[in-house]
Tab-separated table of N, CA and C in Angstrom:
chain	number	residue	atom	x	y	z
C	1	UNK	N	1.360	-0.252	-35.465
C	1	UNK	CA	0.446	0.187	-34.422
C	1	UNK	C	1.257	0.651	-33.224
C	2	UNK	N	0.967	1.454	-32.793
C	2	UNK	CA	1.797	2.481	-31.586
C	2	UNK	C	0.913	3.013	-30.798
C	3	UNK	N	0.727	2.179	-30.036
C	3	UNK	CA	0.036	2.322	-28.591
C	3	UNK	C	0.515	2.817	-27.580
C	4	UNK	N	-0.157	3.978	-26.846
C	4	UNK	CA	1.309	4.595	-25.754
C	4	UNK	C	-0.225	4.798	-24.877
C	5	UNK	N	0.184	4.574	-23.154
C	5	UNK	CA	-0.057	4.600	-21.986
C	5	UNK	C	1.206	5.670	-20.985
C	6	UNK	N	-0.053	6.787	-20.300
C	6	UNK	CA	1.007	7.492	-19.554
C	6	UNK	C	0.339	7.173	-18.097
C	7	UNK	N	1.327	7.311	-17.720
C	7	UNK	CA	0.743	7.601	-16.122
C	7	UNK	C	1.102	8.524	-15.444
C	8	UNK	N	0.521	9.495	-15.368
C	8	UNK	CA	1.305	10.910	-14.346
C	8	UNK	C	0.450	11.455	-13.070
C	9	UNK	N	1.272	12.250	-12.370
C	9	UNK	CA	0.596	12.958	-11.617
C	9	UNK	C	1.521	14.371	-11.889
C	10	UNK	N	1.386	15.029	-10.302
C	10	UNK	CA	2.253	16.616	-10.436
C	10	UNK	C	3.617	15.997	-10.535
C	11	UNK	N	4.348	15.513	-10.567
C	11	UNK	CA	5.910	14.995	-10.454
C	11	UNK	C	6.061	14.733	-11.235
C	12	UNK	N	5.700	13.333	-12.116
C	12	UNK	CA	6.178	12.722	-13.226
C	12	UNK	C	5.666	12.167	-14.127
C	13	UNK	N	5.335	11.767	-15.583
C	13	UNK	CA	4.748	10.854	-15.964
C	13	UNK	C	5.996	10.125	-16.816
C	14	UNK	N	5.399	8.804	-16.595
C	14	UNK	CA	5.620	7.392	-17.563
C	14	UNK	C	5.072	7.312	-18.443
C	15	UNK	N	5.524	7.088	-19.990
C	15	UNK	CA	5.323	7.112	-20.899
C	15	UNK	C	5.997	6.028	-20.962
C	16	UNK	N	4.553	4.669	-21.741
C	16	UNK	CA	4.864	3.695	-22.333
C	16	UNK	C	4.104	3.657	-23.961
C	17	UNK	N	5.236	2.959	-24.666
C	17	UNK	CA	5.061	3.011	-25.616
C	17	UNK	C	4.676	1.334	-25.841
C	18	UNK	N	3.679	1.299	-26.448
C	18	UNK	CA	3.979	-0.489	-26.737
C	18	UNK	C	3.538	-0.525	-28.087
C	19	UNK	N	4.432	-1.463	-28.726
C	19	UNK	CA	4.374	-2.101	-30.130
C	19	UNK	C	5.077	-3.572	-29.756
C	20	UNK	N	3.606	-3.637	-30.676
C	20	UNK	CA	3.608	-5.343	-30.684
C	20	UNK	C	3.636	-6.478	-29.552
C	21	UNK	N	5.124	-6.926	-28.805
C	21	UNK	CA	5.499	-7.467	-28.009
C	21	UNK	C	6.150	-6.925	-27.266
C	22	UNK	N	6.936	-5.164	-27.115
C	22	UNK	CA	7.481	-5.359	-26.518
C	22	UNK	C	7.006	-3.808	-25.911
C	23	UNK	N	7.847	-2.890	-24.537
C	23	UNK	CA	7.034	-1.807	-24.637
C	23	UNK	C	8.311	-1.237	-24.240
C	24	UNK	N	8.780	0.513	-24.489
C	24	UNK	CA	9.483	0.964	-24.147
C	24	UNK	C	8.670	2.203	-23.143
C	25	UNK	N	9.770	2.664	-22.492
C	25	UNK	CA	9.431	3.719	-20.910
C	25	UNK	C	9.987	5.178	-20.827
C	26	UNK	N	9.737	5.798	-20.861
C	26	UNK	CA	10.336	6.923	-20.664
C	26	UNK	C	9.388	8.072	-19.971
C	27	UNK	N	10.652	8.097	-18.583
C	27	UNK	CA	9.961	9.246	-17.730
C	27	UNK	C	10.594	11.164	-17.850
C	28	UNK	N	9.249	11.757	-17.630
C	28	UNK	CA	9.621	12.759	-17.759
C	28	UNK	C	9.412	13.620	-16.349
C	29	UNK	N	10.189	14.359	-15.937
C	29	UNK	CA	9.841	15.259	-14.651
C	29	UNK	C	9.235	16.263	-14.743
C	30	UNK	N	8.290	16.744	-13.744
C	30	UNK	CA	7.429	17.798	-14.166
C	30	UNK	C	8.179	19.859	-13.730
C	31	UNK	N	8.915	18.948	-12.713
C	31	UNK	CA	9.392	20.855	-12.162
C	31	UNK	C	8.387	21.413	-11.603
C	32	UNK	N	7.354	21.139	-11.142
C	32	UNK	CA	6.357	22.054	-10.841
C	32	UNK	C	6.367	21.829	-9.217
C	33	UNK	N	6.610	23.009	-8.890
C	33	UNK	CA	6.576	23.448	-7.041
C	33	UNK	C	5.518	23.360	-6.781
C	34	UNK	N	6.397	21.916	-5.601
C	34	UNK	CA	4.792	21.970	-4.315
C	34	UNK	C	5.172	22.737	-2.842
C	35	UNK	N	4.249	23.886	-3.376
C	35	UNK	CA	4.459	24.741	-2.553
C	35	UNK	C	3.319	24.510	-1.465
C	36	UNK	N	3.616	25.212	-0.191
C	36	UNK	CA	2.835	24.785	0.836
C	36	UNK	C	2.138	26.783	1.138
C	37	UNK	N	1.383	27.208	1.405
C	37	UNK	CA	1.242	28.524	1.583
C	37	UNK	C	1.141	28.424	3.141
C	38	UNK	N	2.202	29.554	3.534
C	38	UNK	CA	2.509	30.420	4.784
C	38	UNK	C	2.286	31.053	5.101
C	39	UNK	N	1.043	31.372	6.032
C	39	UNK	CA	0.240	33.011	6.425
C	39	UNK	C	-0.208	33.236	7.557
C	40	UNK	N	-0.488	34.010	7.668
C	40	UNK	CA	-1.521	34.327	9.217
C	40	UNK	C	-0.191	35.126	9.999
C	41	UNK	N	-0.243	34.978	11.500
C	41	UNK	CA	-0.036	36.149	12.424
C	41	UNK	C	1.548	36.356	12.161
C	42	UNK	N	2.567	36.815	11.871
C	42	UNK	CA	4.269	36.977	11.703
C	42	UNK	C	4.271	37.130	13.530
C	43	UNK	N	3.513	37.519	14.482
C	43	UNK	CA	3.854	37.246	15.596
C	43	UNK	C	2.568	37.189	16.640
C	44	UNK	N	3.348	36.470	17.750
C	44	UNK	CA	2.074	35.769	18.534
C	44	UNK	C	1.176	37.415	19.303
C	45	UNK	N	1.784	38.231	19.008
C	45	UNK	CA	0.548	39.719	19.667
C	45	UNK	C	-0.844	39.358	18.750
C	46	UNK	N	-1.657	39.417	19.522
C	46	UNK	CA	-3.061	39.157	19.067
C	46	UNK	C	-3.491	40.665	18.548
C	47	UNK	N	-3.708	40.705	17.029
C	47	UNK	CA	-3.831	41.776	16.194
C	47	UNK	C	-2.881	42.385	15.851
C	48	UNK	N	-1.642	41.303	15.514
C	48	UNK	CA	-0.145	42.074	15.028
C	48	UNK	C	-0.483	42.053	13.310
C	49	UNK	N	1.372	42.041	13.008
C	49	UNK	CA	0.706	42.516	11.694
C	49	UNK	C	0.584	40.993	11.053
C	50	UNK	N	-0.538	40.933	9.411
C	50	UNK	CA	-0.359	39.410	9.095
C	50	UNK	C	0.193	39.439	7.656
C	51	UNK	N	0.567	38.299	7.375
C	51	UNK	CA	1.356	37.904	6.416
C	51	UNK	C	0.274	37.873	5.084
C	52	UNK	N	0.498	38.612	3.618
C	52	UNK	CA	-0.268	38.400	2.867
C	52	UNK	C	-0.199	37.105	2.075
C	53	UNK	N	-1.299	36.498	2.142
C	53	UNK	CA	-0.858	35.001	1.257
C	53	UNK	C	-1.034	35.831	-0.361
C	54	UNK	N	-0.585	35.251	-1.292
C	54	UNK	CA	-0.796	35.608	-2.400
C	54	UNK	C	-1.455	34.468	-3.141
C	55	UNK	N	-2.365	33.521	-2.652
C	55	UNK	CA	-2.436	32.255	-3.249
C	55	UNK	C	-2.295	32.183	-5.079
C	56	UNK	N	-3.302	33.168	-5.757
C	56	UNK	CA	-3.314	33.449	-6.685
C	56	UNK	C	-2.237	33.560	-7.776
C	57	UNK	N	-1.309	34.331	-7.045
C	57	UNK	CA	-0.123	33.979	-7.410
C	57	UNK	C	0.953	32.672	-8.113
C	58	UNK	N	0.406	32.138	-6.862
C	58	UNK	CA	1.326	30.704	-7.043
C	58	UNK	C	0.202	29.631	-7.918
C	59	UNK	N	-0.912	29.551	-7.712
C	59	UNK	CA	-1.826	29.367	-9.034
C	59	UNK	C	-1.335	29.600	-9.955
C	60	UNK	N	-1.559	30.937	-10.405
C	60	UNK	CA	-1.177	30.955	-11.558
C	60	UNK	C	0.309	30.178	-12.004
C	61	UNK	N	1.151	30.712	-11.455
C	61	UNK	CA	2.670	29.968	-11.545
C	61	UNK	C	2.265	28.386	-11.710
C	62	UNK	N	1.694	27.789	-10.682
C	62	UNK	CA	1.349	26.241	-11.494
C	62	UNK	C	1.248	25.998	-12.329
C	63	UNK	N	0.186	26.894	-13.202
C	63	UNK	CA	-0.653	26.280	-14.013
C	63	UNK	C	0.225	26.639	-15.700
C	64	UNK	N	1.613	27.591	-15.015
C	64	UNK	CA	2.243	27.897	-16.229
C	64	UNK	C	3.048	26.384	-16.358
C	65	UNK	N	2.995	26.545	-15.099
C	65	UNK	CA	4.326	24.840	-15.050
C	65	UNK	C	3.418	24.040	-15.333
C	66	UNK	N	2.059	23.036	-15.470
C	66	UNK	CA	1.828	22.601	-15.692
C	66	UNK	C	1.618	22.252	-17.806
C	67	UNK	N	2.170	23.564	-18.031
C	67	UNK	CA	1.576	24.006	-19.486
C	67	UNK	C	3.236	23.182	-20.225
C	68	UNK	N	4.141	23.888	-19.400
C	68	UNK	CA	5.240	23.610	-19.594
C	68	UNK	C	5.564	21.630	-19.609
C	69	UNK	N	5.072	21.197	-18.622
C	69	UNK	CA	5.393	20.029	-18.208
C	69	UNK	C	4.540	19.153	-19.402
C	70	UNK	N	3.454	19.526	-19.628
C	70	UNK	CA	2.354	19.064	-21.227
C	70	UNK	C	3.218	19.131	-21.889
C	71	UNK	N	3.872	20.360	-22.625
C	71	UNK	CA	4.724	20.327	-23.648
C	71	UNK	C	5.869	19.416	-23.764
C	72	UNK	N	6.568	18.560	-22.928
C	72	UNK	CA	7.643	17.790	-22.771
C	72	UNK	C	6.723	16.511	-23.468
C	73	UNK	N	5.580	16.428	-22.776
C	73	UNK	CA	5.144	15.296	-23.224
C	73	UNK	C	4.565	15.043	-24.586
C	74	UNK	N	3.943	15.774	-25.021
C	74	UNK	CA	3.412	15.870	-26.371
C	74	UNK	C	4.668	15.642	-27.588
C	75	UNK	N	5.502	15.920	-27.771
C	75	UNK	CA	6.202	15.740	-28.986
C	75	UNK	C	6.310	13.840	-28.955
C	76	UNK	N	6.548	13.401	-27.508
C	76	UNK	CA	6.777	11.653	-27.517
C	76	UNK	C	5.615	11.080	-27.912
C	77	UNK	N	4.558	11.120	-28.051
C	77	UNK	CA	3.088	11.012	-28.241
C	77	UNK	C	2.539	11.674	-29.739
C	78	UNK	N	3.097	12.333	-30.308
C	78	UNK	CA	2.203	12.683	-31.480
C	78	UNK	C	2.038	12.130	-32.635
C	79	UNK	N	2.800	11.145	-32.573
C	79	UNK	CA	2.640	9.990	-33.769
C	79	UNK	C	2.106	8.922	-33.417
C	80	UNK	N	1.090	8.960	-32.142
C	80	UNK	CA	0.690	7.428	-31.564
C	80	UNK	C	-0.746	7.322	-32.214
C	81	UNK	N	-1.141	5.710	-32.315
C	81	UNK	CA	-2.225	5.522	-32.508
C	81	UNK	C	-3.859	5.713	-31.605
C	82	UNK	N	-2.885	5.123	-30.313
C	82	UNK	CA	-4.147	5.258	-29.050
C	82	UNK	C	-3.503	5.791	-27.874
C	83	UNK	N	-4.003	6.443	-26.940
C	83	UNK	CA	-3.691	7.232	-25.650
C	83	UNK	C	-4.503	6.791	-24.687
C	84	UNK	N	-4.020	6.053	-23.634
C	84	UNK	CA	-4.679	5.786	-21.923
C	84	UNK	C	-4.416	6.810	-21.335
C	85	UNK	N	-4.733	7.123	-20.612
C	85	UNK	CA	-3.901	8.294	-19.469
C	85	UNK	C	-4.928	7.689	-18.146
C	86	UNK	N	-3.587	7.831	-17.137
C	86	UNK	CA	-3.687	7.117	-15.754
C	86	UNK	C	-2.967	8.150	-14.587
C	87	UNK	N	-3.728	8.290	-13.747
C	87	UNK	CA	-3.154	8.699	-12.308
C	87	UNK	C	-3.822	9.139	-11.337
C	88	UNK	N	-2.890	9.199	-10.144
C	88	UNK	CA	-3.692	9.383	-8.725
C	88	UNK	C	-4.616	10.942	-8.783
C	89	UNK	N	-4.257	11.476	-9.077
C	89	UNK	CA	-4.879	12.805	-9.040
C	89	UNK	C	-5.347	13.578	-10.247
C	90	UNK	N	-5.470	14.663	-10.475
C	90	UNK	CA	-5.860	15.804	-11.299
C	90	UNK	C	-4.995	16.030	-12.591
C	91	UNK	N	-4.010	15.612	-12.029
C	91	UNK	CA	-2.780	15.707	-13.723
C	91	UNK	C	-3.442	14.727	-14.727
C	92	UNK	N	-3.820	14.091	-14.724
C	92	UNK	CA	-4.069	13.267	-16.005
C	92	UNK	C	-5.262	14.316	-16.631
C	93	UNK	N	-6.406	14.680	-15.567
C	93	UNK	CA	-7.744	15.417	-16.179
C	93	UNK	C	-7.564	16.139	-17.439
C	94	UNK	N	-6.310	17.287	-16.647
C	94	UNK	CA	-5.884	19.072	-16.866
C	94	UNK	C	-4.919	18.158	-18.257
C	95	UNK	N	-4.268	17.186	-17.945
C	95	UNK	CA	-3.408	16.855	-19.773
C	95	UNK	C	-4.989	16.751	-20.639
C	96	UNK	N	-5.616	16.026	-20.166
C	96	UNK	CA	-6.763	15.477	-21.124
C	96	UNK	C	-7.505	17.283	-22.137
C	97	UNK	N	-7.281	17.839	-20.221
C	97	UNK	CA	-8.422	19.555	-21.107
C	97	UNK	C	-7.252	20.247	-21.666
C	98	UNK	N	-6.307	19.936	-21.794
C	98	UNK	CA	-5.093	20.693	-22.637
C	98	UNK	C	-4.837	20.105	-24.159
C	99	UNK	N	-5.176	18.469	-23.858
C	99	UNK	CA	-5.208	18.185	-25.195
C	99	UNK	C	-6.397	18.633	-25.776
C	100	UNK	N	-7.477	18.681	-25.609
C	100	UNK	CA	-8.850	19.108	-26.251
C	100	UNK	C	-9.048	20.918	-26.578
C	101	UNK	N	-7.915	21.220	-25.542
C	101	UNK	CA	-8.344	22.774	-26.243
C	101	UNK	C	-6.945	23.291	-27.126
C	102	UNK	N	-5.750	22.932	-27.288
C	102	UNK	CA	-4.880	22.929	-28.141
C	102	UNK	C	-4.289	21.943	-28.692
C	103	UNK	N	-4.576	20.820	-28.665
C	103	UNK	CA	-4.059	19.540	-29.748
C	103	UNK	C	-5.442	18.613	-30.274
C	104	UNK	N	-6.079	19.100	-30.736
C	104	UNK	CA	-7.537	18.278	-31.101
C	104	UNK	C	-6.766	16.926	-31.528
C	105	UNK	N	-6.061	16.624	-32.339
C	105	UNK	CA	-5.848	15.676	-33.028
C	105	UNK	C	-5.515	14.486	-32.164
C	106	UNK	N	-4.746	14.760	-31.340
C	106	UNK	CA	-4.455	13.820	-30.679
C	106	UNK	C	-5.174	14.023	-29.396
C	107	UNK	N	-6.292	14.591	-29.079
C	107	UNK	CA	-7.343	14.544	-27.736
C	107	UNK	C	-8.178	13.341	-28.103
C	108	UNK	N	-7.978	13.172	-30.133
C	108	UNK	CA	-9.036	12.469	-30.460
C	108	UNK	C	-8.407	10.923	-30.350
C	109	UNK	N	-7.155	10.747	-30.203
C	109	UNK	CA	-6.657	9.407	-29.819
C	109	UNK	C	-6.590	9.001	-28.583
C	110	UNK	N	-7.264	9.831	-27.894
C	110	UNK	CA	-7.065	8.990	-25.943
C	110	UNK	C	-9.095	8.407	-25.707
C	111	UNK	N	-8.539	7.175	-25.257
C	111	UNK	CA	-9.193	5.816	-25.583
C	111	UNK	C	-10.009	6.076	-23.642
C	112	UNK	N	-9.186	6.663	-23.252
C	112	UNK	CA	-9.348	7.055	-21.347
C	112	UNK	C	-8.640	7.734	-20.668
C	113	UNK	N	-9.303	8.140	-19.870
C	113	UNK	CA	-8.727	8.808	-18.560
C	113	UNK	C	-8.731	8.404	-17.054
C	114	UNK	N	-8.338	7.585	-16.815
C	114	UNK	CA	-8.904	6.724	-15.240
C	114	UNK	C	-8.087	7.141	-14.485
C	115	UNK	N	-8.329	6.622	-13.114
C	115	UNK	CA	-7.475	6.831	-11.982
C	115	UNK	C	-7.109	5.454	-11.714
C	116	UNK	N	-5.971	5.782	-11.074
C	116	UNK	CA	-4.960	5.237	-10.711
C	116	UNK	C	-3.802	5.675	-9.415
C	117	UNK	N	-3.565	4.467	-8.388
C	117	UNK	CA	-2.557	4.733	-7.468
C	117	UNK	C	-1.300	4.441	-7.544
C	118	UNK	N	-0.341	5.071	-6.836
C	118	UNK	CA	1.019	4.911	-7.567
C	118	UNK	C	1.665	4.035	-7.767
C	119	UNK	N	2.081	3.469	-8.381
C	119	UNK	CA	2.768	2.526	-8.788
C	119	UNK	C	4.287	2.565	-9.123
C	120	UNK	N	4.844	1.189	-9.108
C	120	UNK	CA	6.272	0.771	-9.531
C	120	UNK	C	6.574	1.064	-11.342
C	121	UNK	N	7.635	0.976	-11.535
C	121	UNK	CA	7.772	0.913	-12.962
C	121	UNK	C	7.134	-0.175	-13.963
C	122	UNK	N	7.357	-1.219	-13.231
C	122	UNK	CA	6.609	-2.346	-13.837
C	122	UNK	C	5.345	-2.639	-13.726
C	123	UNK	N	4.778	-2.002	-12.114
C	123	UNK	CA	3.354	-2.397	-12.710
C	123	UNK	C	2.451	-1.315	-13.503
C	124	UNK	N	3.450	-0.497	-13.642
C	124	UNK	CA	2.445	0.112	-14.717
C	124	UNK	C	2.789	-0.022	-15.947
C	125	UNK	N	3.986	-0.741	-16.160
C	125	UNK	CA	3.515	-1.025	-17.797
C	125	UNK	C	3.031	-2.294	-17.931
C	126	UNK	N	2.650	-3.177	-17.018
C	126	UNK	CA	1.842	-4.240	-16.848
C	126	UNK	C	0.338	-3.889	-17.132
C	127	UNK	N	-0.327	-2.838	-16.022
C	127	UNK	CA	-1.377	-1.955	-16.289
C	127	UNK	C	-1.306	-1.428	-17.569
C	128	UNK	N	-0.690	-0.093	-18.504
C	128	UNK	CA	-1.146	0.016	-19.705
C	128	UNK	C	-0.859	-1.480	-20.937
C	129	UNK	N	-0.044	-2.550	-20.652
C	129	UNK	CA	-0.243	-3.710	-21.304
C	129	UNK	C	-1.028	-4.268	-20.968
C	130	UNK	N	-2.000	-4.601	-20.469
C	130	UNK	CA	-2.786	-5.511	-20.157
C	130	UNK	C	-4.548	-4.212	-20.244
C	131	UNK	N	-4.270	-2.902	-20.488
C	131	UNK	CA	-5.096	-2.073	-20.927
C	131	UNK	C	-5.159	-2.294	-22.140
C	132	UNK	N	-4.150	-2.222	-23.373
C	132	UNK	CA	-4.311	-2.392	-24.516
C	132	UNK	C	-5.166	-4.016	-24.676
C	133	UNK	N	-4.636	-5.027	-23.884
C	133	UNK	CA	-4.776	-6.407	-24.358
C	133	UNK	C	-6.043	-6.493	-24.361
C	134	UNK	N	-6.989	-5.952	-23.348
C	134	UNK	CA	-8.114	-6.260	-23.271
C	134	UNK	C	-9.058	-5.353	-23.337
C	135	UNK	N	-8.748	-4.326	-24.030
C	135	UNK	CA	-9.296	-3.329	-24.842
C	135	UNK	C	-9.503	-3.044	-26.229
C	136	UNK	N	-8.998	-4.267	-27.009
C	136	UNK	CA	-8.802	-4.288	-28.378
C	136	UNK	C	-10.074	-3.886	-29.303
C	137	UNK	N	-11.089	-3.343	-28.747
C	137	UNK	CA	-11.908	-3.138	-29.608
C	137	UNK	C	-12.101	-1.528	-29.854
C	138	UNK	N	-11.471	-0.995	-28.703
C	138	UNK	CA	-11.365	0.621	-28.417
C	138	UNK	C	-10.266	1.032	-29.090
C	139	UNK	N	-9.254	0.216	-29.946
C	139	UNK	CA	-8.104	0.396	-30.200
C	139	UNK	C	-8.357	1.049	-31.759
C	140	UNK	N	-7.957	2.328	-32.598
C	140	UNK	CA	-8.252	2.523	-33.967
C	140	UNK	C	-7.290	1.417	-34.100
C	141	UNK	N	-7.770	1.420	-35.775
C	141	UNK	CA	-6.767	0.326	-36.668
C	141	UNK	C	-6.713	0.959	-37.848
């Protein structure tokens, strides 16, 4: 039985693996720029010229890095039995709608999607151990 718990946001996720008694960790980095957008007047003359934001742009560019940053994770995960997924923000959602529209198989092994605030190394594999422990009925066998 191979139970794995991630916890990510835009930066990083933790990947725990637990079997049996014991659990192993492995983090992956995401690369994805947090960019801040810079616009409006290039100088203080009232009706000078203005800076074009391109927001769209850098959207899109996320959302390639975000595609990218999925893919790191998926090969550690595709032989697992059950999937938690945990974090402060929107990264866990966008893994969840990435697994459901190109990995059915394993969209069909995540047990949840919750939120979660950031945490230490340990308490989150305390959190996905103590998710499995007392979840045992959500668990395939």
């Amino acid at each position: 039985m191979k139970n794995i718990g991630i916890w990510m946001d835009k930066e990083k996720a933790y990947i725990i693996i637990v079997k049996e008694n014991n659990e192993e960790m492995i983090t992956i980095f995401s690369e994805i720029e947090d960019y801040r957008i810079h616009g409006g007047s290039g100088t203080k003359i009232k009706g000078g010229p203005q800076d074009v934001v391109q927001d769209s742009k850098f959207l899109e560019r996320e959302k390639h890095q975000f595609k990218s940053y999925f893919k790191k994770i998926i090969p550690l995960i595709k032989d697992s039995d059950a999937i938690v997924i945990y974090g402060p923000a929107e990264a866990g959602e966008k893994f969840k709608k990435e697994l459901d529209e190109n990995y059915y198989s394993l969209s069909k092994k995540v047990k949840a999607v919750l939120k979660s605030d950031s945490l230490t190394e340990n308490q989150t594999k305390a959190l996905i151990r103590d998710y499995y422990k007392n979840n045992k009925s959500h668990i395939l066998r």
